[in-house]
XYZ file of C-alpha atoms in Angstrom:
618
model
C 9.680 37.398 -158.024
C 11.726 34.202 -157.865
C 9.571 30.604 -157.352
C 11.126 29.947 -153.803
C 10.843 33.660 -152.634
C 6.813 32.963 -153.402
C 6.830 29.863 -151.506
C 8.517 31.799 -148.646
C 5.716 34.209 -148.893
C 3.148 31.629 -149.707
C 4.362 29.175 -146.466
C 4.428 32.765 -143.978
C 0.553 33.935 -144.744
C -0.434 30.053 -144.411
C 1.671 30.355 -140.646
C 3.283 27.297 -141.526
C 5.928 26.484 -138.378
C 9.619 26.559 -139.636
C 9.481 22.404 -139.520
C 6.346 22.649 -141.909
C 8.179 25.433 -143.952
C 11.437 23.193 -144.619
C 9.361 19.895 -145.878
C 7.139 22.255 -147.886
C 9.951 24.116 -149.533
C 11.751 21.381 -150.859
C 9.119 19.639 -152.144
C 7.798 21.970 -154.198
C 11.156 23.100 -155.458
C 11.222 22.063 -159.439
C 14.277 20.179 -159.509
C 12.903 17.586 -156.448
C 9.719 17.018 -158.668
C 11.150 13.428 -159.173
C 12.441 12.686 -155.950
C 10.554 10.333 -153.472
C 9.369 11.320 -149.939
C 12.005 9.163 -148.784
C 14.723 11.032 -150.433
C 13.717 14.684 -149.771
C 13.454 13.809 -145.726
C 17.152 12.568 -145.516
C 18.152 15.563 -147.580
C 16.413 17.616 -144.720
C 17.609 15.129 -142.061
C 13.936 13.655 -140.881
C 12.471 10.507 -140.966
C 10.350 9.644 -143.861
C 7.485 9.517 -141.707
C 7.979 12.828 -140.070
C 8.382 14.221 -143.548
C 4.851 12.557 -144.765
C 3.125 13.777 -141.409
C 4.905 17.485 -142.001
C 3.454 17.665 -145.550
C -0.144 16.878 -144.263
C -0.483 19.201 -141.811
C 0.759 21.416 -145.153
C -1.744 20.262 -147.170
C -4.468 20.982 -144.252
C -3.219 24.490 -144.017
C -3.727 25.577 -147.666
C -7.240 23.663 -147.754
C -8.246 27.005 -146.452
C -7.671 28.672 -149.188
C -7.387 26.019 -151.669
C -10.805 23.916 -150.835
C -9.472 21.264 -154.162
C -6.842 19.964 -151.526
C -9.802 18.385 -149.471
C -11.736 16.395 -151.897
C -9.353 16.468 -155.244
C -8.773 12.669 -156.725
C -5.094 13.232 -158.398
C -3.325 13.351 -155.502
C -2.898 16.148 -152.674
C 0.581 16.956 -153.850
C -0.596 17.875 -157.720
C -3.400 19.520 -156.777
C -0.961 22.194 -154.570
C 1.239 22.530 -157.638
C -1.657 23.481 -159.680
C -2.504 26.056 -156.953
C 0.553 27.610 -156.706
C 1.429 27.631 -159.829
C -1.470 29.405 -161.377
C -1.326 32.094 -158.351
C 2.830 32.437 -159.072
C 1.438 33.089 -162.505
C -1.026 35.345 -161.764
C 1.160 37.293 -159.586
C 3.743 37.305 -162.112
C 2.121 38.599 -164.900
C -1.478 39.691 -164.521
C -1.442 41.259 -161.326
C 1.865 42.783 -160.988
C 2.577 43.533 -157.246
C 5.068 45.767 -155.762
C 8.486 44.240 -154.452
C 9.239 44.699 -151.329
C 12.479 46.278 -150.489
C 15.092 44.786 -148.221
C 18.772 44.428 -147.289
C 18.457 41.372 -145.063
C 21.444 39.122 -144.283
C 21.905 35.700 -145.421
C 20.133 33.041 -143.450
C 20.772 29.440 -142.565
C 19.018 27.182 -144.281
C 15.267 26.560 -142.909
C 16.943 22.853 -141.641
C 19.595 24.218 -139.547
C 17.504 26.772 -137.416
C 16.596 24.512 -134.808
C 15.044 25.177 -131.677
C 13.921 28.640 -131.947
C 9.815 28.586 -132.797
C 8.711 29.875 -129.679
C 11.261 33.007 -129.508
C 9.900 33.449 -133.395
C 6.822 33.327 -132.016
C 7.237 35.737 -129.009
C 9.370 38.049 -131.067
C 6.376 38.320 -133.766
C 3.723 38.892 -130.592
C 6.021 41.688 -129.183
C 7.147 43.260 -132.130
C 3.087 43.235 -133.275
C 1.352 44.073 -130.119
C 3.252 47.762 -129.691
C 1.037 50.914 -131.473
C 3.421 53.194 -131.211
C 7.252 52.717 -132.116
C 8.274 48.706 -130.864
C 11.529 48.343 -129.742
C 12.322 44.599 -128.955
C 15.710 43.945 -127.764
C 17.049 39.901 -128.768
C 20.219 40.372 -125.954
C 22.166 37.061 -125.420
C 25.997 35.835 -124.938
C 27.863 36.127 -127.717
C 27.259 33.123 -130.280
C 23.891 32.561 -128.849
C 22.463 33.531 -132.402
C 21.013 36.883 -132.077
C 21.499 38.167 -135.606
C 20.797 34.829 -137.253
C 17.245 35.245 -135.257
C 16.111 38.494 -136.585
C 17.226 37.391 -140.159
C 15.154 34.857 -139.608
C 12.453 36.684 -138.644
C 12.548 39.318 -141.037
C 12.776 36.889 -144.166
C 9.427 35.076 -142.751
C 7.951 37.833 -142.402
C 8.943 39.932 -145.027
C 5.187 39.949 -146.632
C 4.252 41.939 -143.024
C 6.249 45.058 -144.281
C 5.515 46.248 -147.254
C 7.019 49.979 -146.834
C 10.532 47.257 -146.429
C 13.286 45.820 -144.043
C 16.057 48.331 -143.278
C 19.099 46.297 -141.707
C 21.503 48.080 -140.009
C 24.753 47.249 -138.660
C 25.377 48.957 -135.616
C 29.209 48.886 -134.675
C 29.767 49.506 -138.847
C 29.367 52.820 -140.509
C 27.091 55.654 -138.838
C 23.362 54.487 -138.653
C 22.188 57.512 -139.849
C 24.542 57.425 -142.770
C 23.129 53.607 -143.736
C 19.818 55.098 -143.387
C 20.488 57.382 -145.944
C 22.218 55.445 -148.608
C 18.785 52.358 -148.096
C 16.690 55.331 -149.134
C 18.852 56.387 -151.926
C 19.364 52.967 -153.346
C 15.734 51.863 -152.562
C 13.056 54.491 -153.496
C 15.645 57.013 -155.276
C 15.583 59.715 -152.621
C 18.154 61.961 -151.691
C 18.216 63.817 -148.613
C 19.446 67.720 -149.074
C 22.993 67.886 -147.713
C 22.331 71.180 -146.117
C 21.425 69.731 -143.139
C 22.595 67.674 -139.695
C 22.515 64.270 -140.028
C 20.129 63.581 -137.693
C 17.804 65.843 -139.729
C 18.597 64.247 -142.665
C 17.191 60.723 -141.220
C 14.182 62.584 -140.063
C 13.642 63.393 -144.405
C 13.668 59.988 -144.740
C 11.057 58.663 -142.308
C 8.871 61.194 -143.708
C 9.134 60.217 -147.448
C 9.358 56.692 -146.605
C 7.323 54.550 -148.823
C 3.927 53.256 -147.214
C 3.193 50.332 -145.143
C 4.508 49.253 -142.361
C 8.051 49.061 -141.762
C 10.807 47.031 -139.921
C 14.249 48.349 -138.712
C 16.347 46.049 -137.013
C 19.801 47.562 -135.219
C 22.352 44.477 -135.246
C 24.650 44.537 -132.295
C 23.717 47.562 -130.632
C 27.008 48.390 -128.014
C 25.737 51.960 -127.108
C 21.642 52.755 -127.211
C 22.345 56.564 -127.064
C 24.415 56.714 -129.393
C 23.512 54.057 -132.310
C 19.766 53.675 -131.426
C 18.164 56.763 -129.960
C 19.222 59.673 -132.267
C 17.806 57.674 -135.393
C 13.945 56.789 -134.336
C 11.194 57.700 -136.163
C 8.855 59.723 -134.428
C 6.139 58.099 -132.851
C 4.388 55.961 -135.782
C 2.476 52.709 -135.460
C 4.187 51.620 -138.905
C 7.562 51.742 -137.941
C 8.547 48.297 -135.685
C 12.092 48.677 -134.446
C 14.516 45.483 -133.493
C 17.663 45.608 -131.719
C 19.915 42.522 -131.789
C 22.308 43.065 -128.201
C 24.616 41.192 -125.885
C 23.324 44.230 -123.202
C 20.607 43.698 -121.198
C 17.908 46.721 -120.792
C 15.769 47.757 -118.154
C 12.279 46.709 -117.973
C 11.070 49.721 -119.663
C 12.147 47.710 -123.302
C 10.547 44.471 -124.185
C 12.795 42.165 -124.507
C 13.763 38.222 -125.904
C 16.188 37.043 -123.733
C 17.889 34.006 -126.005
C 19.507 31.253 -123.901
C 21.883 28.684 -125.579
C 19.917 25.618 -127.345
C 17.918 22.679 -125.367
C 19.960 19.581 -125.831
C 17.859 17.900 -128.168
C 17.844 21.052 -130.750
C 21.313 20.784 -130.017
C 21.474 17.254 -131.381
C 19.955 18.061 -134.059
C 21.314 21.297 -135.181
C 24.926 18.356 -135.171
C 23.182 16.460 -137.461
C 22.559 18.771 -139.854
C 25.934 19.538 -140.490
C 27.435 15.872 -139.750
C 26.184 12.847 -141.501
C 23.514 10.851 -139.380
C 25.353 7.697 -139.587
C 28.512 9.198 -138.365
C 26.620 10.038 -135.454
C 24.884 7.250 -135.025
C 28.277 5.011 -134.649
C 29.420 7.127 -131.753
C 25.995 8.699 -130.360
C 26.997 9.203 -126.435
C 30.124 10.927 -127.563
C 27.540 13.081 -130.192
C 25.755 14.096 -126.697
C 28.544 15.034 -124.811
C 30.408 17.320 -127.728
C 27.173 19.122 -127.305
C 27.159 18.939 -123.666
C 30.934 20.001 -123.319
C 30.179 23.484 -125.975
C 27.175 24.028 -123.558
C 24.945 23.816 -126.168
C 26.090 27.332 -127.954
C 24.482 27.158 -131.697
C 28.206 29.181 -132.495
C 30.195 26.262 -131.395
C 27.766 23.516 -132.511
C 27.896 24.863 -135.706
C 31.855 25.672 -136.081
C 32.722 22.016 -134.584
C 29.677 20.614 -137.084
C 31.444 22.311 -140.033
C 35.122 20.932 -138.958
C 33.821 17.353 -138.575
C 32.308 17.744 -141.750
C 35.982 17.987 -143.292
C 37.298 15.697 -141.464
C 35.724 12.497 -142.296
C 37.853 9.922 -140.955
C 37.652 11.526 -137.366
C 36.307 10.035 -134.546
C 33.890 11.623 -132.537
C 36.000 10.398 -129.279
C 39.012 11.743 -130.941
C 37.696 15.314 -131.023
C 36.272 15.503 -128.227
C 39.431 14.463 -126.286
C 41.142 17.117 -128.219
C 38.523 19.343 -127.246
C 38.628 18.606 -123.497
C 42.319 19.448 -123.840
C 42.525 22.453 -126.319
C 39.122 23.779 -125.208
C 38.754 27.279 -127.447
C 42.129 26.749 -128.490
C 41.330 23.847 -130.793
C 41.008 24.925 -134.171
C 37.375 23.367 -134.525
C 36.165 26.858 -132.033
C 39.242 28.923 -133.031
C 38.588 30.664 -136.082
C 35.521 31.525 -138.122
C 34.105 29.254 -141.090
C 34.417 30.943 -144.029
C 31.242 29.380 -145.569
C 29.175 30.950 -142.521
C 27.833 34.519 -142.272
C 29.113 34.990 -138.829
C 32.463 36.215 -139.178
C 34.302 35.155 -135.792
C 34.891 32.242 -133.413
C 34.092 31.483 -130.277
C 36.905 32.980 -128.143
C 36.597 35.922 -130.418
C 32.568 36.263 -130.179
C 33.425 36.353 -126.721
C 35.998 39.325 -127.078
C 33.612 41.909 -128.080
C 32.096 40.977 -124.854
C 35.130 41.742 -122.651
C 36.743 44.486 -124.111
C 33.517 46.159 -122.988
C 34.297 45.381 -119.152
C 36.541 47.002 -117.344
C 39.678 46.000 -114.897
C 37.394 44.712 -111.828
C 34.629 43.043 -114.056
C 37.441 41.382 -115.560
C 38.923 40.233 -112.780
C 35.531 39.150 -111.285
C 35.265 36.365 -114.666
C 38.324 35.269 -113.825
C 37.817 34.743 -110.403
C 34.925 33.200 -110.921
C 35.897 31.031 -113.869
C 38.020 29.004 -110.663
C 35.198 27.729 -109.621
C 33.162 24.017 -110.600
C 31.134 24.198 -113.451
C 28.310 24.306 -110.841
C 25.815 26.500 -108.861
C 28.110 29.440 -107.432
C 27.292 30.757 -103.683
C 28.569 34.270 -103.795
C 27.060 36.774 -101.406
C 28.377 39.988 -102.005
C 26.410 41.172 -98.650
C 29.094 39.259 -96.683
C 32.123 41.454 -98.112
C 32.542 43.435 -94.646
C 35.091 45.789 -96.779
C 32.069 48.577 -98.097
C 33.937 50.033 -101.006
C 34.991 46.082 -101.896
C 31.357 44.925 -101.533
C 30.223 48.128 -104.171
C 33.077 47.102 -106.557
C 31.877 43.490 -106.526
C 27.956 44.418 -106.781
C 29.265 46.446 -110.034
C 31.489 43.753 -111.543
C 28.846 41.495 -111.176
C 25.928 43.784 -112.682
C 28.421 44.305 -115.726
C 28.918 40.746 -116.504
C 25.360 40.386 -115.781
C 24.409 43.277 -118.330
C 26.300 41.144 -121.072
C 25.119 38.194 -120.393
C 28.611 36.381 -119.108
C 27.309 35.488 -116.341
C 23.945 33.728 -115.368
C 21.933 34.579 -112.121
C 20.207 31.506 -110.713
C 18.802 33.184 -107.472
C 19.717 35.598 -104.673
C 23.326 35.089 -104.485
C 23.759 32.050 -107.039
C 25.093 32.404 -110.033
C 26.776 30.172 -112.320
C 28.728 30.487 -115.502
C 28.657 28.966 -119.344
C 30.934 26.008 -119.831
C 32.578 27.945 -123.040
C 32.266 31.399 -120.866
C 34.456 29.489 -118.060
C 37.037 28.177 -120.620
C 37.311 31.739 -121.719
C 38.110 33.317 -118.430
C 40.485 31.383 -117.473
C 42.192 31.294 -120.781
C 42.236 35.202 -119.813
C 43.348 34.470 -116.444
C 46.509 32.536 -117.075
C 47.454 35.305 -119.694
C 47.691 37.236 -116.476
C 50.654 38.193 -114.623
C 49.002 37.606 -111.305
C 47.112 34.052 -111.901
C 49.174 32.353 -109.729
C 48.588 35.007 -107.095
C 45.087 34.682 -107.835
C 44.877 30.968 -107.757
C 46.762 30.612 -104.525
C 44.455 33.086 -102.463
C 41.358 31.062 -104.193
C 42.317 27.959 -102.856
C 43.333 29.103 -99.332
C 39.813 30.275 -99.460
C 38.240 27.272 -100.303
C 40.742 25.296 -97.618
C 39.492 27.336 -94.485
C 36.134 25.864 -95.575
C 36.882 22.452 -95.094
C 39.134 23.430 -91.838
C 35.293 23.869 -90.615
C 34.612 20.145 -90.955
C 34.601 18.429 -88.274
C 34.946 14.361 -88.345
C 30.924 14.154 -87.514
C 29.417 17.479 -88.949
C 25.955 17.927 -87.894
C 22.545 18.117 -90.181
C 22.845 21.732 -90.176
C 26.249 21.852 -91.456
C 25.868 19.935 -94.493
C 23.050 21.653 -95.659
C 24.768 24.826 -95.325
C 28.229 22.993 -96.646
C 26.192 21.041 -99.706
C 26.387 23.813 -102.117
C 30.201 24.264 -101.996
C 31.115 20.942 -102.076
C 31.549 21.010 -105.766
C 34.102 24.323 -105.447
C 36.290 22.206 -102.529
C 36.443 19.346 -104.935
C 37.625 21.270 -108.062
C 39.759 22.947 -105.712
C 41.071 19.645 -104.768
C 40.651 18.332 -108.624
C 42.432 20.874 -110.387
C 44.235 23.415 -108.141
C 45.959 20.609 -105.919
C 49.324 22.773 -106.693
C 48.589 25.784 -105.055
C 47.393 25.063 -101.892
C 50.147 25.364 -99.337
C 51.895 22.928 -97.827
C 50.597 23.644 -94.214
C 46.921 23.664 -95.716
C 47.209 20.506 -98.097
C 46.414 17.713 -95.836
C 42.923 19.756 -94.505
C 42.171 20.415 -98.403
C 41.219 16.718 -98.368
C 40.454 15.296 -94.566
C 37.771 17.974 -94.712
C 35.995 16.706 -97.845
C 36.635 13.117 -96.557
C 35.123 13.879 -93.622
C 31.969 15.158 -94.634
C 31.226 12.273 -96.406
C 32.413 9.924 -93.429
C 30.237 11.595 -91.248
C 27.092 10.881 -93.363
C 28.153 7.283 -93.592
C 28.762 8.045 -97.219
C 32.284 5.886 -97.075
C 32.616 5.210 -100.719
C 32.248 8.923 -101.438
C 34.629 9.532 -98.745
C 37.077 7.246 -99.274
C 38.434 8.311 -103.001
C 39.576 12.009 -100.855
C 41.364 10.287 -98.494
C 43.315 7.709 -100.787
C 43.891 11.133 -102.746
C 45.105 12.595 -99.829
C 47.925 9.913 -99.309
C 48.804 9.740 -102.736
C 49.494 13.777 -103.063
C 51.329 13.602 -99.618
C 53.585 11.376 -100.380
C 54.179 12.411 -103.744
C 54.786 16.098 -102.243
C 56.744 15.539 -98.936
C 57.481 11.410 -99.251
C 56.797 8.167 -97.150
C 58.627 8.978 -93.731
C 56.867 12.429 -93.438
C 54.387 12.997 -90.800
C 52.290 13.979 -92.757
C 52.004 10.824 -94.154
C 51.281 8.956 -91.223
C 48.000 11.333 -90.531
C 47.244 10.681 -93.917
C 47.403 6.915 -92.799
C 45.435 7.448 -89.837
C 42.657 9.188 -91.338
C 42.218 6.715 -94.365
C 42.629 3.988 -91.138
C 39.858 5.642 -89.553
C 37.509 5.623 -92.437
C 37.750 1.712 -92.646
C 37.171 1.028 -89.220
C 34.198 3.309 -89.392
C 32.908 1.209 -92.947
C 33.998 -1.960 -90.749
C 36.609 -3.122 -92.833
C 38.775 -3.964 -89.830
C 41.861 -5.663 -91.501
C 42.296 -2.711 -93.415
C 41.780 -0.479 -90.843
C 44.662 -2.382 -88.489
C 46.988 -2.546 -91.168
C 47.066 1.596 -91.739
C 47.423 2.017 -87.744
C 49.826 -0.038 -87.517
C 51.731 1.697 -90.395
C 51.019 5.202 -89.154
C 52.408 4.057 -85.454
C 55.436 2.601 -86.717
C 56.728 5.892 -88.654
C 55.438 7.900 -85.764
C 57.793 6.177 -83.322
C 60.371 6.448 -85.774
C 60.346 10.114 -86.234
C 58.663 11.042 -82.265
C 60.231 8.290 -80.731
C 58.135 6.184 -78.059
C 56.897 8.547 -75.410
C 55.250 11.190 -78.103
C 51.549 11.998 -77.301
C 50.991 11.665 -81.005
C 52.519 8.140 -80.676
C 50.252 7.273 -77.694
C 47.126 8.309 -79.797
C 48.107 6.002 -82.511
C 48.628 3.017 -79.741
C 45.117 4.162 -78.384
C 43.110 3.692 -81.879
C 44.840 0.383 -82.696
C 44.117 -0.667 -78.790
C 40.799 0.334 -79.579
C 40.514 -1.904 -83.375
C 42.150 -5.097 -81.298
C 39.208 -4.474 -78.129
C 36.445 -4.208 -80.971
C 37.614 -7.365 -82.923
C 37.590 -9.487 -79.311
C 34.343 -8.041 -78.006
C 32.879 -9.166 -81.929
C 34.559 -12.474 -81.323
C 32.985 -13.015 -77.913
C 29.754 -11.431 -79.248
C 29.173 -13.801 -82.048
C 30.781 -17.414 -80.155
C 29.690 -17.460 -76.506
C 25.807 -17.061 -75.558
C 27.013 -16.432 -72.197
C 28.626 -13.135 -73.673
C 25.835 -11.991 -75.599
C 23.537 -12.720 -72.537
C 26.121 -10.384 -70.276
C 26.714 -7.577 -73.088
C 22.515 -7.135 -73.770
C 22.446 -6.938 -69.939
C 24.644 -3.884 -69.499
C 23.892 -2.092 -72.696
C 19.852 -2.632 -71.275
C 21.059 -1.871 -67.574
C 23.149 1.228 -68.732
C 19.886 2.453 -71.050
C 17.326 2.633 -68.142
C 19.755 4.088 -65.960
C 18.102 7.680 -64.911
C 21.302 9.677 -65.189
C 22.249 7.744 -68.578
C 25.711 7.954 -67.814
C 28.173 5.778 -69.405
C 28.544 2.266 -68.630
C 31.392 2.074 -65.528
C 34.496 -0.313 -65.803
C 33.468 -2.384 -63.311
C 30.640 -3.598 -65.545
């Protein structure tokens, strides 16, 4: 047995947590005998004092069993060395113990599996807790890190199965022929070829060696078909793993792995990218993370490019990100240095091809919306056989994890997952159909807007704010021309009506920018535009502004309508209205005599039992 496998072995029956594993590894490795604290916790990417505190919890653990490490006077650090190394010894060469047998995959290095201890933890409870055949299912998007999850799991806990680790790669060869050939290579036995296959596996659970014994089924696409026929029968030694983008009923205990918390995110980057490189440019560090939603795949992929590329900015990439998105060649194709052989937009293909035509076209739909909590109630579909293909399409995306349930009728999609539909979407012959009939949707809800909407409507309007404005944002060119100028009031509006103005006011400049640029300055169009943006400023009180937009929006109205218009006598009516305000203000705030007369009707017309409005005569 090699010195670091023992110190694997050594660090699992102590339960040292991964963080206490990585400090204690490499400083008991022989070639860092002569390095300093100091140096071993940047090669790990820690502080020195997290590395000190890491090694004493260490040194607490093994006091158990090594009582020396509590009162011994040459140091803490010699006195484990000693321990180890006459136990390695002893292991070695007096006492002689069985190797376990094993085909597990290559794993990361202890450093760069970041946030993940408490789905170790749960997976070892679950897998553990079962006396009869476990079957825990680790289902997750693709590039979530599954498979590099159970490796890890399986190397840590290697000394827990003694009769071995059988890995098995589902979408490769037959199971049941890998079965075969672990057998044959491992304990020499060869199943008659007389027989089914199925039978054949059956022979080898029986002469299996003892102990108990972990299988773990990578990237299980079909249960019945690569799972089922293979199971031992009903035996508390044999646990059972399945690593799947499908999600099971409740019936299977399951870890359901979501993509990283930011901070693991972080540093999972800095593992790969030196710290001072980060450190120059940290807010763009955060929102490289941010922008690959935090999917250890395309942290690790975009980690590895930067790596190569030392002389690139942080902004730099990140700009080329924003506009290559899985394109770029930092997410586009697999690092040959890593075990996972695909990139992003391909992790995600093994995901679609398993969908069919309507759950496809339900991603892509949905990819139009905001990066944002998505109201879709399928209940509201009046069309029965379109509401059941929708409730499918949705379960299926569901079922691979493509799509994220928040609540009854919310869901919401990953930021990569979103790139990728729509990448798929405008490979489609019918995205500008799709896009057009999206937006028209998303018009006729702000055609509901009204200038002041009441409580109720913004709450029920709040939650699809974000779809109007990304309608607005980034679909501006297929709304029609009859439905553009509503695309934006409406939004305007809502805001307005709230007495949000500076929210407001950026839709309605918008609004007469895009008009013009579409139909030009002498449209009509651009004089409602005017009106509406005049409106807004007289309601924020910014009356100049306000006067100077009427009067523009009357003059091109005459010149188009001519003077006896109704549209013309509206425009004469709100800057009538502007002038009247401006005098009343000026009387207000000059004559006492006018305040005295103006408090006297307001309180006259207030009292009044009919409270009707205040006559002309007053």
């Amino acid at each position: 047995m090699q010195w670091v496998e023992f110190l694997r072995q050594e660090a699992a029956t102590h339960e040292l947590s991964p963080e206490q594993t990585a400090a204690f590894l490499v400083r008991l490795q022989a070639e860092n005998s002569g390095k300093s604290e100091a140096k071993l916790a940047s090669d790990i990417n820690i502080s020195a004092a997290a590395f000190k505190k890491r090694m004493t919890e260490v040194y607490d653990k093994f006091a158990k069993s090594c009582p020396e490490l509590a009162t011994s006077k040459r140091g803490k650090l010699e006195t484990l060395k000693a321990y180890l190394t006459t136990k390695y010894n002893g292991v070695d060469e007096t006492q002689p113990k069985k190797e376990i047998q094993h085909n597990i995959l290559q794993a990361v290095p202890w450093e760069r599996f970041v946030g993940r201890e408490a789905e170790l933890q749960q997976l070892h409870e679950m897998i553990q807790k079962s006396q009869q055949v476990a079957i825990v299912a680790v289902a997750g998007m693709g590039g979530v890190g599954k498979t590099e999850l159970a490796t890890q799991y399986a190397q840590q806990n290697l000394q827990n199965y003694p009769g071995g680790v059988c890995w098995l790669s589902a979408p490769g060869i037959d199971v049941g022929i890998q079965i075969l050939r672990f057998a044959e290579a491992k304990f020499k036995f060869i199943a008659p070829d007389d027989r089914e296959l199925v039978d054949r596996v059956k022979l080898c659970w029986d002469r299996w060696d003892a102990g108990d014994v972990l299988l773990v089924f990578d990237d299980v696409t079909d249960y019945k078909t690569q799972v089922k026929p293979y199971l031992p029968a009903n035996s508390s030694k044999f646990k059972v793993l399945l690593t799947t983008r499908l999600e099971f009923d409740r019936t299977l205990s399951q870890v359901s792995l979501r993509v990283l918390e930011p901070l693991a995110a972080m540093k999972l980057l800095k593992s790969l990218v030196d710290r001072e490189r980060l450190k120059n440019e940290p807010w763009v560090a955060r929102k490289i993370c941010k922008f690959l939603g935090y999917l250890p795949l395309a942290l690790e992929l975009v980690g590895r490019y930067l790596d190569t590329m030392p002389d690139l900015s942080l902004q730099t990439l990140l700009k080329r990100l924003e506009k290559k998105r899985l394109e770029h060649e930092a997410m586009a194709e697999a690092n040959p240095l890593m075990e996972y052989k695909y990139g992003v937009a391909e992790a995600f293909d093994l995901s679609w091809e398993q969908l069919d035509e309507n759950a496809q076209g339900a991603g892509c739909w949905l990819s139009l919306y905001a990066l944002a909590d998505i109201p879709f109630n399928v209940e509201a579909i009046e069309d029965d056989e379109l509401q059941e293909i929708w409730e499918t399409a949705i379960a299926d995306l569901l079922k691979l994890h493509l799509l994220q349930r928040q609540s009854q009728g919310i869901y919401r999609l990953h930021p990569l997952i979103r790139q990728y539909f729509q990448m798929k979407l405008d490979e489609s012959s019918e995205a500008d159909e799709v896009k057009t009939v999206f937006t028209a949707q998303m018009v006729e809800v702000t055609k509901q807007i009204p200038q002041q909407p009441t409580r109720d409507l913004i709450q029920q309007l709040t939650p699809l704010i974000p779809h109007l404005v990304e309608a607005t944002d980034n679909l501006t060119a297929f709304i029609k021309d009859e439905d553009l100028i509503w695309a934006f009031t409406g939004l305007g509006w809502f805001y307005q009506g709230q007495g949000l103005y500076k929210e407001a006011e950026p839709f309605l400049l918008q609004c007469q920018q895009i008009i013009k640029h579409r139909y030009g300055s002498e449209h009509l169009y651009f004089a409602t535009s005017l009106s509406n943006l005049a409106t807004l400023y007289y309601a924020a009180g910014q009356y100049s502004k306000a006067e100077s937009l009427y009067q523009k929006a009357l003059e091109l109205k005459i010149s188009r309508l001519g003077t006896e218009h109704p549209r013309v006598a509206t425009s004469y009516n709100d800057l009538a209205m502007k002038s009247l305000v401006d005098k009343l203000l000026v009387l207000f705030l000059s004559h006492a005599e006018a305040q005295r007369r103006i408090l006297e009707v307001l309180s006259l017309s207030f009292v009044r039992r009919d409270r009707s409005p205040i006559s002309n005569t007053s």
